[in-house]
Amino acid sequence: MARKKLSPKYFVGCLVIVLLACGSEQPNVKDSSLRLDLIEQAMDAVDTGVGDDQAYFEINVTDSVVNLFLATDLDGQPNPDGLPDAMVQYVFTPQDGLEDVALPLAANGPTFTRSAVSFSVEKVLLKVITALPNSRATMFVIAGVGTASGSTGVADYRVRMNSSQGGEMSVLVTKDGEIIGTDAS
């Protein structure tokens, strides 16, 4: 039985159809309800309401709110070692602006400043959403890197994902959304 030889154009056509079909189903940042667009506004509100050059322990964002954890001192006076020993939590929403929600609490750990926050709003979630199609992004976290006494001033980025089959995972990503590692819980 003679086999019919298929032309290279046929294979290219099939490849284009497959790629277009896959491309049309690829998720994008708009598939996430996380309000990454509010982070800049929240930091602007901190600069205006609290002061420029604040040190942050963490900034996290959900689908409706940005939580900002600023480093401070319990007694309001800088410590001899220059390290913070407390944090103040602020909450930012577009409706209510910036609100402090609690008195300072004892805390220590690595900090970062606004200048360390640099990520692609368009890309930072894309690969996580693509890699975990049966999960939902519930929080984006920016946190300081280092130790309490050896803060690097660098921030890292994590995406908290909840699986539709149960379980939660924290995915460490680069500023452009490349997946670096995970912590499952």
PDB file of N, CA and C in Angstrom, residues 77-140:
ATOM      1  N   GLN A  77      10.918  56.461  69.136  1.00  0.00           N
ATOM      2  CA  GLN A  77      12.304  56.914  69.071  1.00  0.00           C
ATOM      3  C   GLN A  77      13.148  55.849  68.372  1.00  0.00           C
ATOM      4  N   PRO A  78      14.038  56.256  67.482  1.00  0.00           N
ATOM      5  CA  PRO A  78      14.896  55.267  66.814  1.00  0.00           C
ATOM      6  C   PRO A  78      15.718  54.477  67.830  1.00  0.00           C
ATOM      7  N   ASN A  79      15.868  53.203  67.565  1.00  0.00           N
ATOM      8  CA  ASN A  79      16.669  52.330  68.428  1.00  0.00           C
ATOM      9  C   ASN A  79      18.150  52.591  68.187  1.00  0.00           C
ATOM     10  N   PRO A  80      18.994  52.321  69.193  1.00  0.00           N
ATOM     11  CA  PRO A  80      20.438  52.541  69.023  1.00  0.00           C
ATOM     12  C   PRO A  80      21.026  51.797  67.822  1.00  0.00           C
ATOM     13  N   ASP A  81      20.469  50.605  67.507  1.00  0.00           N
ATOM     14  CA  ASP A  81      20.987  49.848  66.373  1.00  0.00           C
ATOM     15  C   ASP A  81      20.389  50.303  65.036  1.00  0.00           C
ATOM     16  N   GLY A  82      19.433  51.222  65.100  1.00  0.00           N
ATOM     17  CA  GLY A  82      18.820  51.750  63.891  1.00  0.00           C
ATOM     18  C   GLY A  82      17.771  50.854  63.269  1.00  0.00           C
ATOM     19  N   LEU A  83      17.508  49.700  63.892  1.00  0.00           N
ATOM     20  CA  LEU A  83      16.542  48.749  63.342  1.00  0.00           C
ATOM     21  C   LEU A  83      15.157  48.978  63.935  1.00  0.00           C
ATOM     22  N   PRO A  84      14.112  48.787  63.148  1.00  0.00           N
ATOM     23  CA  PRO A  84      12.756  48.937  63.683  1.00  0.00           C
ATOM     24  C   PRO A  84      12.426  47.809  64.645  1.00  0.00           C
ATOM     25  N   ASP A  85      11.540  48.089  65.594  1.00  0.00           N
ATOM     26  CA  ASP A  85      11.111  47.052  66.521  1.00  0.00           C
ATOM     27  C   ASP A  85       9.592  46.924  66.553  1.00  0.00           C
ATOM     28  N   ALA A  86       8.930  47.569  65.585  1.00  0.00           N
ATOM     29  CA  ALA A  86       7.474  47.523  65.544  1.00  0.00           C
ATOM     30  C   ALA A  86       6.983  47.755  64.119  1.00  0.00           C
ATOM     31  N   MET A  87       5.688  47.490  63.936  1.00  0.00           N
ATOM     32  CA  MET A  87       5.069  47.766  62.647  1.00  0.00           C
ATOM     33  C   MET A  87       3.695  48.377  62.879  1.00  0.00           C
ATOM     34  N   VAL A  88       3.303  49.180  61.896  1.00  0.00           N
ATOM     35  CA  VAL A  88       1.967  49.763  61.872  1.00  0.00           C
ATOM     36  C   VAL A  88       1.310  49.300  60.585  1.00  0.00           C
ATOM     37  N   GLN A  89       0.081  48.795  60.702  1.00  0.00           N
ATOM     38  CA  GLN A  89      -0.640  48.352  59.519  1.00  0.00           C
ATOM     39  C   GLN A  89      -1.565  49.454  59.028  1.00  0.00           C
ATOM     40  N   TYR A  90      -1.492  49.704  57.732  1.00  0.00           N
ATOM     41  CA  TYR A  90      -2.407  50.602  57.062  1.00  0.00           C
ATOM     42  C   TYR A  90      -3.172  49.803  56.026  1.00  0.00           C
ATOM     43  N   VAL A  91      -4.407  50.212  55.767  1.00  0.00           N
ATOM     44  CA  VAL A  91      -5.229  49.589  54.741  1.00  0.00           C
ATOM     45  C   VAL A  91      -5.607  50.673  53.751  1.00  0.00           C
ATOM     46  N   PHE A  92      -5.508  50.344  52.463  1.00  0.00           N
ATOM     47  CA  PHE A  92      -5.870  51.292  51.416  1.00  0.00           C
ATOM     48  C   PHE A  92      -6.958  50.679  50.539  1.00  0.00           C
ATOM     49  N   THR A  93      -8.029  51.461  50.339  1.00  0.00           N
ATOM     50  CA  THR A  93      -9.060  51.119  49.359  1.00  0.00           C
ATOM     51  C   THR A  93      -9.328  52.374  48.531  1.00  0.00           C
ATOM     52  N   PRO A  94      -9.767  52.203  47.291  1.00  0.00           N
ATOM     53  CA  PRO A  94     -10.046  53.393  46.478  1.00  0.00           C
ATOM     54  C   PRO A  94     -11.168  54.244  47.070  1.00  0.00           C
ATOM     55  N   GLN A  95     -12.117  53.609  47.768  1.00  0.00           N
ATOM     56  CA  GLN A  95     -13.243  54.345  48.340  1.00  0.00           C
ATOM     57  C   GLN A  95     -12.844  55.157  49.568  1.00  0.00           C
ATOM     58  N   ASP A  96     -12.050  54.546  50.455  1.00  0.00           N
ATOM     59  CA  ASP A  96     -11.742  55.172  51.738  1.00  0.00           C
ATOM     60  C   ASP A  96     -10.334  55.731  51.844  1.00  0.00           C
ATOM     61  N   GLY A  97      -9.490  55.473  50.871  1.00  0.00           N
ATOM     62  CA  GLY A  97      -8.116  55.950  50.939  1.00  0.00           C
ATOM     63  C   GLY A  97      -7.312  55.156  51.953  1.00  0.00           C
ATOM     64  N   LEU A  98      -6.370  55.831  52.608  1.00  0.00           N
ATOM     65  CA  LEU A  98      -5.459  55.186  53.555  1.00  0.00           C
ATOM     66  C   LEU A  98      -5.994  55.307  54.970  1.00  0.00           C
ATOM     67  N   GLU A  99      -6.061  54.188  55.673  1.00  0.00           N
ATOM     68  CA  GLU A  99      -6.507  54.165  57.060  1.00  0.00           C
ATOM     69  C   GLU A  99      -5.537  53.333  57.883  1.00  0.00           C
ATOM     70  N   ASP A 100      -5.177  53.829  59.099  1.00  0.00           N
ATOM     71  CA  ASP A 100      -4.397  52.970  59.996  1.00  0.00           C
ATOM     72  C   ASP A 100      -5.408  52.156  60.785  1.00  0.00           C
ATOM     73  N   VAL A 101      -5.092  50.881  60.980  1.00  0.00           N
ATOM     74  CA  VAL A 101      -6.086  49.976  61.556  1.00  0.00           C
ATOM     75  C   VAL A 101      -5.738  49.463  62.945  1.00  0.00           C
ATOM     76  N   ALA A 102      -4.536  49.714  63.409  1.00  0.00           N
ATOM     77  CA  ALA A 102      -4.160  49.212  64.731  1.00  0.00           C
ATOM     78  C   ALA A 102      -2.998  50.024  65.284  1.00  0.00           C
ATOM     79  N   LEU A 103      -2.827  49.943  66.576  1.00  0.00           N
ATOM     80  CA  LEU A 103      -1.672  50.552  67.217  1.00  0.00           C
ATOM     81  C   LEU A 103      -0.426  49.780  66.795  1.00  0.00           C
ATOM     82  N   PRO A 104       0.754  50.384  66.915  1.00  0.00           N
ATOM     83  CA  PRO A 104       1.978  49.650  66.567  1.00  0.00           C
ATOM     84  C   PRO A 104       2.108  48.356  67.368  1.00  0.00           C
ATOM     85  N   LEU A 105       2.574  47.324  66.698  1.00  0.00           N
ATOM     86  CA  LEU A 105       2.808  46.028  67.320  1.00  0.00           C
ATOM     87  C   LEU A 105       4.286  45.684  67.196  1.00  0.00           C
ATOM     88  N   ALA A 106       4.810  44.983  68.199  1.00  0.00           N
ATOM     89  CA  ALA A 106       6.215  44.569  68.141  1.00  0.00           C
ATOM     90  C   ALA A 106       6.446  43.708  66.904  1.00  0.00           C
ATOM     91  N   ALA A 107       7.519  44.002  66.198  1.00  0.00           N
ATOM     92  CA  ALA A 107       7.847  43.253  64.979  1.00  0.00           C
ATOM     93  C   ALA A 107       9.297  43.503  64.616  1.00  0.00           C
ATOM     94  N   ASN A 108       9.881  42.547  63.932  1.00  0.00           N
ATOM     95  CA  ASN A 108      11.198  42.763  63.352  1.00  0.00           C
ATOM     96  C   ASN A 108      11.299  41.907  62.108  1.00  0.00           C
ATOM     97  N   GLY A 109      12.264  42.178  61.306  1.00  0.00           N
ATOM     98  CA  GLY A 109      12.446  41.434  60.072  1.00  0.00           C
ATOM     99  C   GLY A 109      13.009  42.335  58.998  1.00  0.00           C
ATOM    100  N   PRO A 110      13.247  41.766  57.829  1.00  0.00           N
ATOM    101  CA  PRO A 110      13.805  42.567  56.748  1.00  0.00           C
ATOM    102  C   PRO A 110      12.790  43.573  56.216  1.00  0.00           C
ATOM    103  N   THR A 111      13.289  44.701  55.793  1.00  0.00           N
ATOM    104  CA  THR A 111      12.436  45.765  55.257  1.00  0.00           C
ATOM    105  C   THR A 111      12.912  46.165  53.862  1.00  0.00           C
ATOM    106  N   PHE A 112      12.078  46.932  53.202  1.00  0.00           N
ATOM    107  CA  PHE A 112      12.395  47.491  51.889  1.00  0.00           C
ATOM    108  C   PHE A 112      11.718  48.842  51.778  1.00  0.00           C
ATOM    109  N   THR A 113      12.169  49.656  50.869  1.00  0.00           N
ATOM    110  CA  THR A 113      11.534  50.950  50.619  1.00  0.00           C
ATOM    111  C   THR A 113      10.823  50.905  49.270  1.00  0.00           C
ATOM    112  N   ARG A 114      10.083  51.932  49.005  1.00  0.00           N
ATOM    113  CA  ARG A 114       9.318  52.016  47.758  1.00  0.00           C
ATOM    114  C   ARG A 114      10.214  51.832  46.536  1.00  0.00           C
ATOM    115  N   SER A 115      11.428  52.337  46.583  1.00  0.00           N
ATOM    116  CA  SER A 115      12.319  52.246  45.426  1.00  0.00           C
ATOM    117  C   SER A 115      12.662  50.799  45.072  1.00  0.00           C
ATOM    118  N   ALA A 116      12.491  49.858  45.995  1.00  0.00           N
ATOM    119  CA  ALA A 116      12.774  48.447  45.723  1.00  0.00           C
ATOM    120  C   ALA A 116      11.608  47.745  45.027  1.00  0.00           C
ATOM    121  N   VAL A 117      10.447  48.399  44.974  1.00  0.00           N
ATOM    122  CA  VAL A 117       9.265  47.796  44.372  1.00  0.00           C
ATOM    123  C   VAL A 117       9.250  48.115  42.877  1.00  0.00           C
ATOM    124  N   SER A 118       9.493  47.085  42.090  1.00  0.00           N
ATOM    125  CA  SER A 118       9.561  47.259  40.640  1.00  0.00           C
ATOM    126  C   SER A 118       9.161  45.951  39.982  1.00  0.00           C
ATOM    127  N   PHE A 119       7.908  45.858  39.568  1.00  0.00           N
ATOM    128  CA  PHE A 119       7.443  44.643  38.911  1.00  0.00           C
ATOM    129  C   PHE A 119       6.522  45.012  37.761  1.00  0.00           C
ATOM    130  N   SER A 120       6.357  44.089  36.848  1.00  0.00           N
ATOM    131  CA  SER A 120       5.496  44.286  35.692  1.00  0.00           C
ATOM    132  C   SER A 120       4.070  43.881  36.048  1.00  0.00           C
ATOM    133  N   VAL A 121       3.186  44.854  36.147  1.00  0.00           N
ATOM    134  CA  VAL A 121       1.786  44.573  36.461  1.00  0.00           C
ATOM    135  C   VAL A 121       1.196  43.631  35.404  1.00  0.00           C
ATOM    136  N   GLU A 122       1.625  43.778  34.158  1.00  0.00           N
ATOM    137  CA  GLU A 122       1.101  42.972  33.065  1.00  0.00           C
ATOM    138  C   GLU A 122       1.626  41.541  33.080  1.00  0.00           C
ATOM    139  N   LYS A 123       2.814  41.298  33.616  1.00  0.00           N
ATOM    140  CA  LYS A 123       3.447  39.982  33.516  1.00  0.00           C
ATOM    141  C   LYS A 123       3.553  39.204  34.819  1.00  0.00           C
ATOM    142  N   VAL A 124       3.520  39.861  35.963  1.00  0.00           N
ATOM    143  CA  VAL A 124       3.904  39.207  37.220  1.00  0.00           C
ATOM    144  C   VAL A 124       3.007  38.018  37.579  1.00  0.00           C
ATOM    145  N   LEU A 125       1.762  38.016  37.161  1.00  0.00           N
ATOM    146  CA  LEU A 125       0.857  36.912  37.482  1.00  0.00           C
ATOM    147  C   LEU A 125       0.687  35.916  36.337  1.00  0.00           C
ATOM    148  N   LEU A 126       1.059  36.295  35.148  1.00  0.00           N
ATOM    149  CA  LEU A 126       0.729  35.540  33.941  1.00  0.00           C
ATOM    150  C   LEU A 126       1.181  34.086  33.974  1.00  0.00           C
ATOM    151  N   LYS A 127       2.420  33.810  34.298  1.00  0.00           N
ATOM    152  CA  LYS A 127       2.926  32.432  34.265  1.00  0.00           C
ATOM    153  C   LYS A 127       2.337  31.576  35.379  1.00  0.00           C
ATOM    154  N   VAL A 128       2.071  32.173  36.533  1.00  0.00           N
ATOM    155  CA  VAL A 128       1.457  31.419  37.630  1.00  0.00           C
ATOM    156  C   VAL A 128       0.040  31.019  37.240  1.00  0.00           C
ATOM    157  N   ILE A 129      -0.715  31.957  36.702  1.00  0.00           N
ATOM    158  CA  ILE A 129      -2.088  31.659  36.292  1.00  0.00           C
ATOM    159  C   ILE A 129      -2.093  30.613  35.180  1.00  0.00           C
ATOM    160  N   THR A 130      -1.146  30.703  34.261  1.00  0.00           N
ATOM    161  CA  THR A 130      -1.044  29.737  33.177  1.00  0.00           C
ATOM    162  C   THR A 130      -0.647  28.357  33.697  1.00  0.00           C
ATOM    163  N   ALA A 131       0.321  28.311  34.608  1.00  0.00           N
ATOM    164  CA  ALA A 131       0.828  27.038  35.125  1.00  0.00           C
ATOM    165  C   ALA A 131      -0.165  26.336  36.054  1.00  0.00           C
ATOM    166  N   LEU A 132      -1.041  27.100  36.687  1.00  0.00           N
ATOM    167  CA  LEU A 132      -1.998  26.525  37.643  1.00  0.00           C
ATOM    168  C   LEU A 132      -3.430  26.882  37.236  1.00  0.00           C
ATOM    169  N   PRO A 133      -3.918  26.326  36.116  1.00  0.00           N
ATOM    170  CA  PRO A 133      -5.231  26.735  35.597  1.00  0.00           C
ATOM    171  C   PRO A 133      -6.399  26.355  36.501  1.00  0.00           C
ATOM    172  N   ASN A 134      -6.220  25.401  37.414  1.00  0.00           N
ATOM    173  CA  ASN A 134      -7.301  25.007  38.313  1.00  0.00           C
ATOM    174  C   ASN A 134      -7.183  25.684  39.674  1.00  0.00           C
ATOM    175  N   SER A 135      -6.442  26.790  39.711  1.00  0.00           N
ATOM    176  CA  SER A 135      -6.250  27.530  40.954  1.00  0.00           C
ATOM    177  C   SER A 135      -6.624  28.990  40.735  1.00  0.00           C
ATOM    178  N   ARG A 136      -6.812  29.685  41.844  1.00  0.00           N
ATOM    179  CA  ARG A 136      -7.176  31.100  41.795  1.00  0.00           C
ATOM    180  C   ARG A 136      -6.186  31.895  42.623  1.00  0.00           C
ATOM    181  N   ALA A 137      -5.695  32.994  42.060  1.00  0.00           N
ATOM    182  CA  ALA A 137      -4.800  33.897  42.793  1.00  0.00           C
ATOM    183  C   ALA A 137      -5.623  34.655  43.823  1.00  0.00           C
ATOM    184  N   THR A 138      -5.247  34.551  45.108  1.00  0.00           N
ATOM    185  CA  THR A 138      -6.009  35.211  46.171  1.00  0.00           C
ATOM    186  C   THR A 138      -5.265  36.379  46.809  1.00  0.00           C
ATOM    187  N   MET A 139      -3.923  36.423  46.627  1.00  0.00           N
ATOM    188  CA  MET A 139      -3.155  37.519  47.209  1.00  0.00           C
ATOM    189  C   MET A 139      -1.811  37.633  46.502  1.00  0.00           C
ATOM    190  N   PHE A 140      -1.369  38.876  46.328  1.00  0.00           N
ATOM    191  CA  PHE A 140      -0.035  39.168  45.817  1.00  0.00           C
ATOM    192  C   PHE A 140       0.715  39.832  46.960  1.00  0.00           C
TER     193      PHE A 140
END
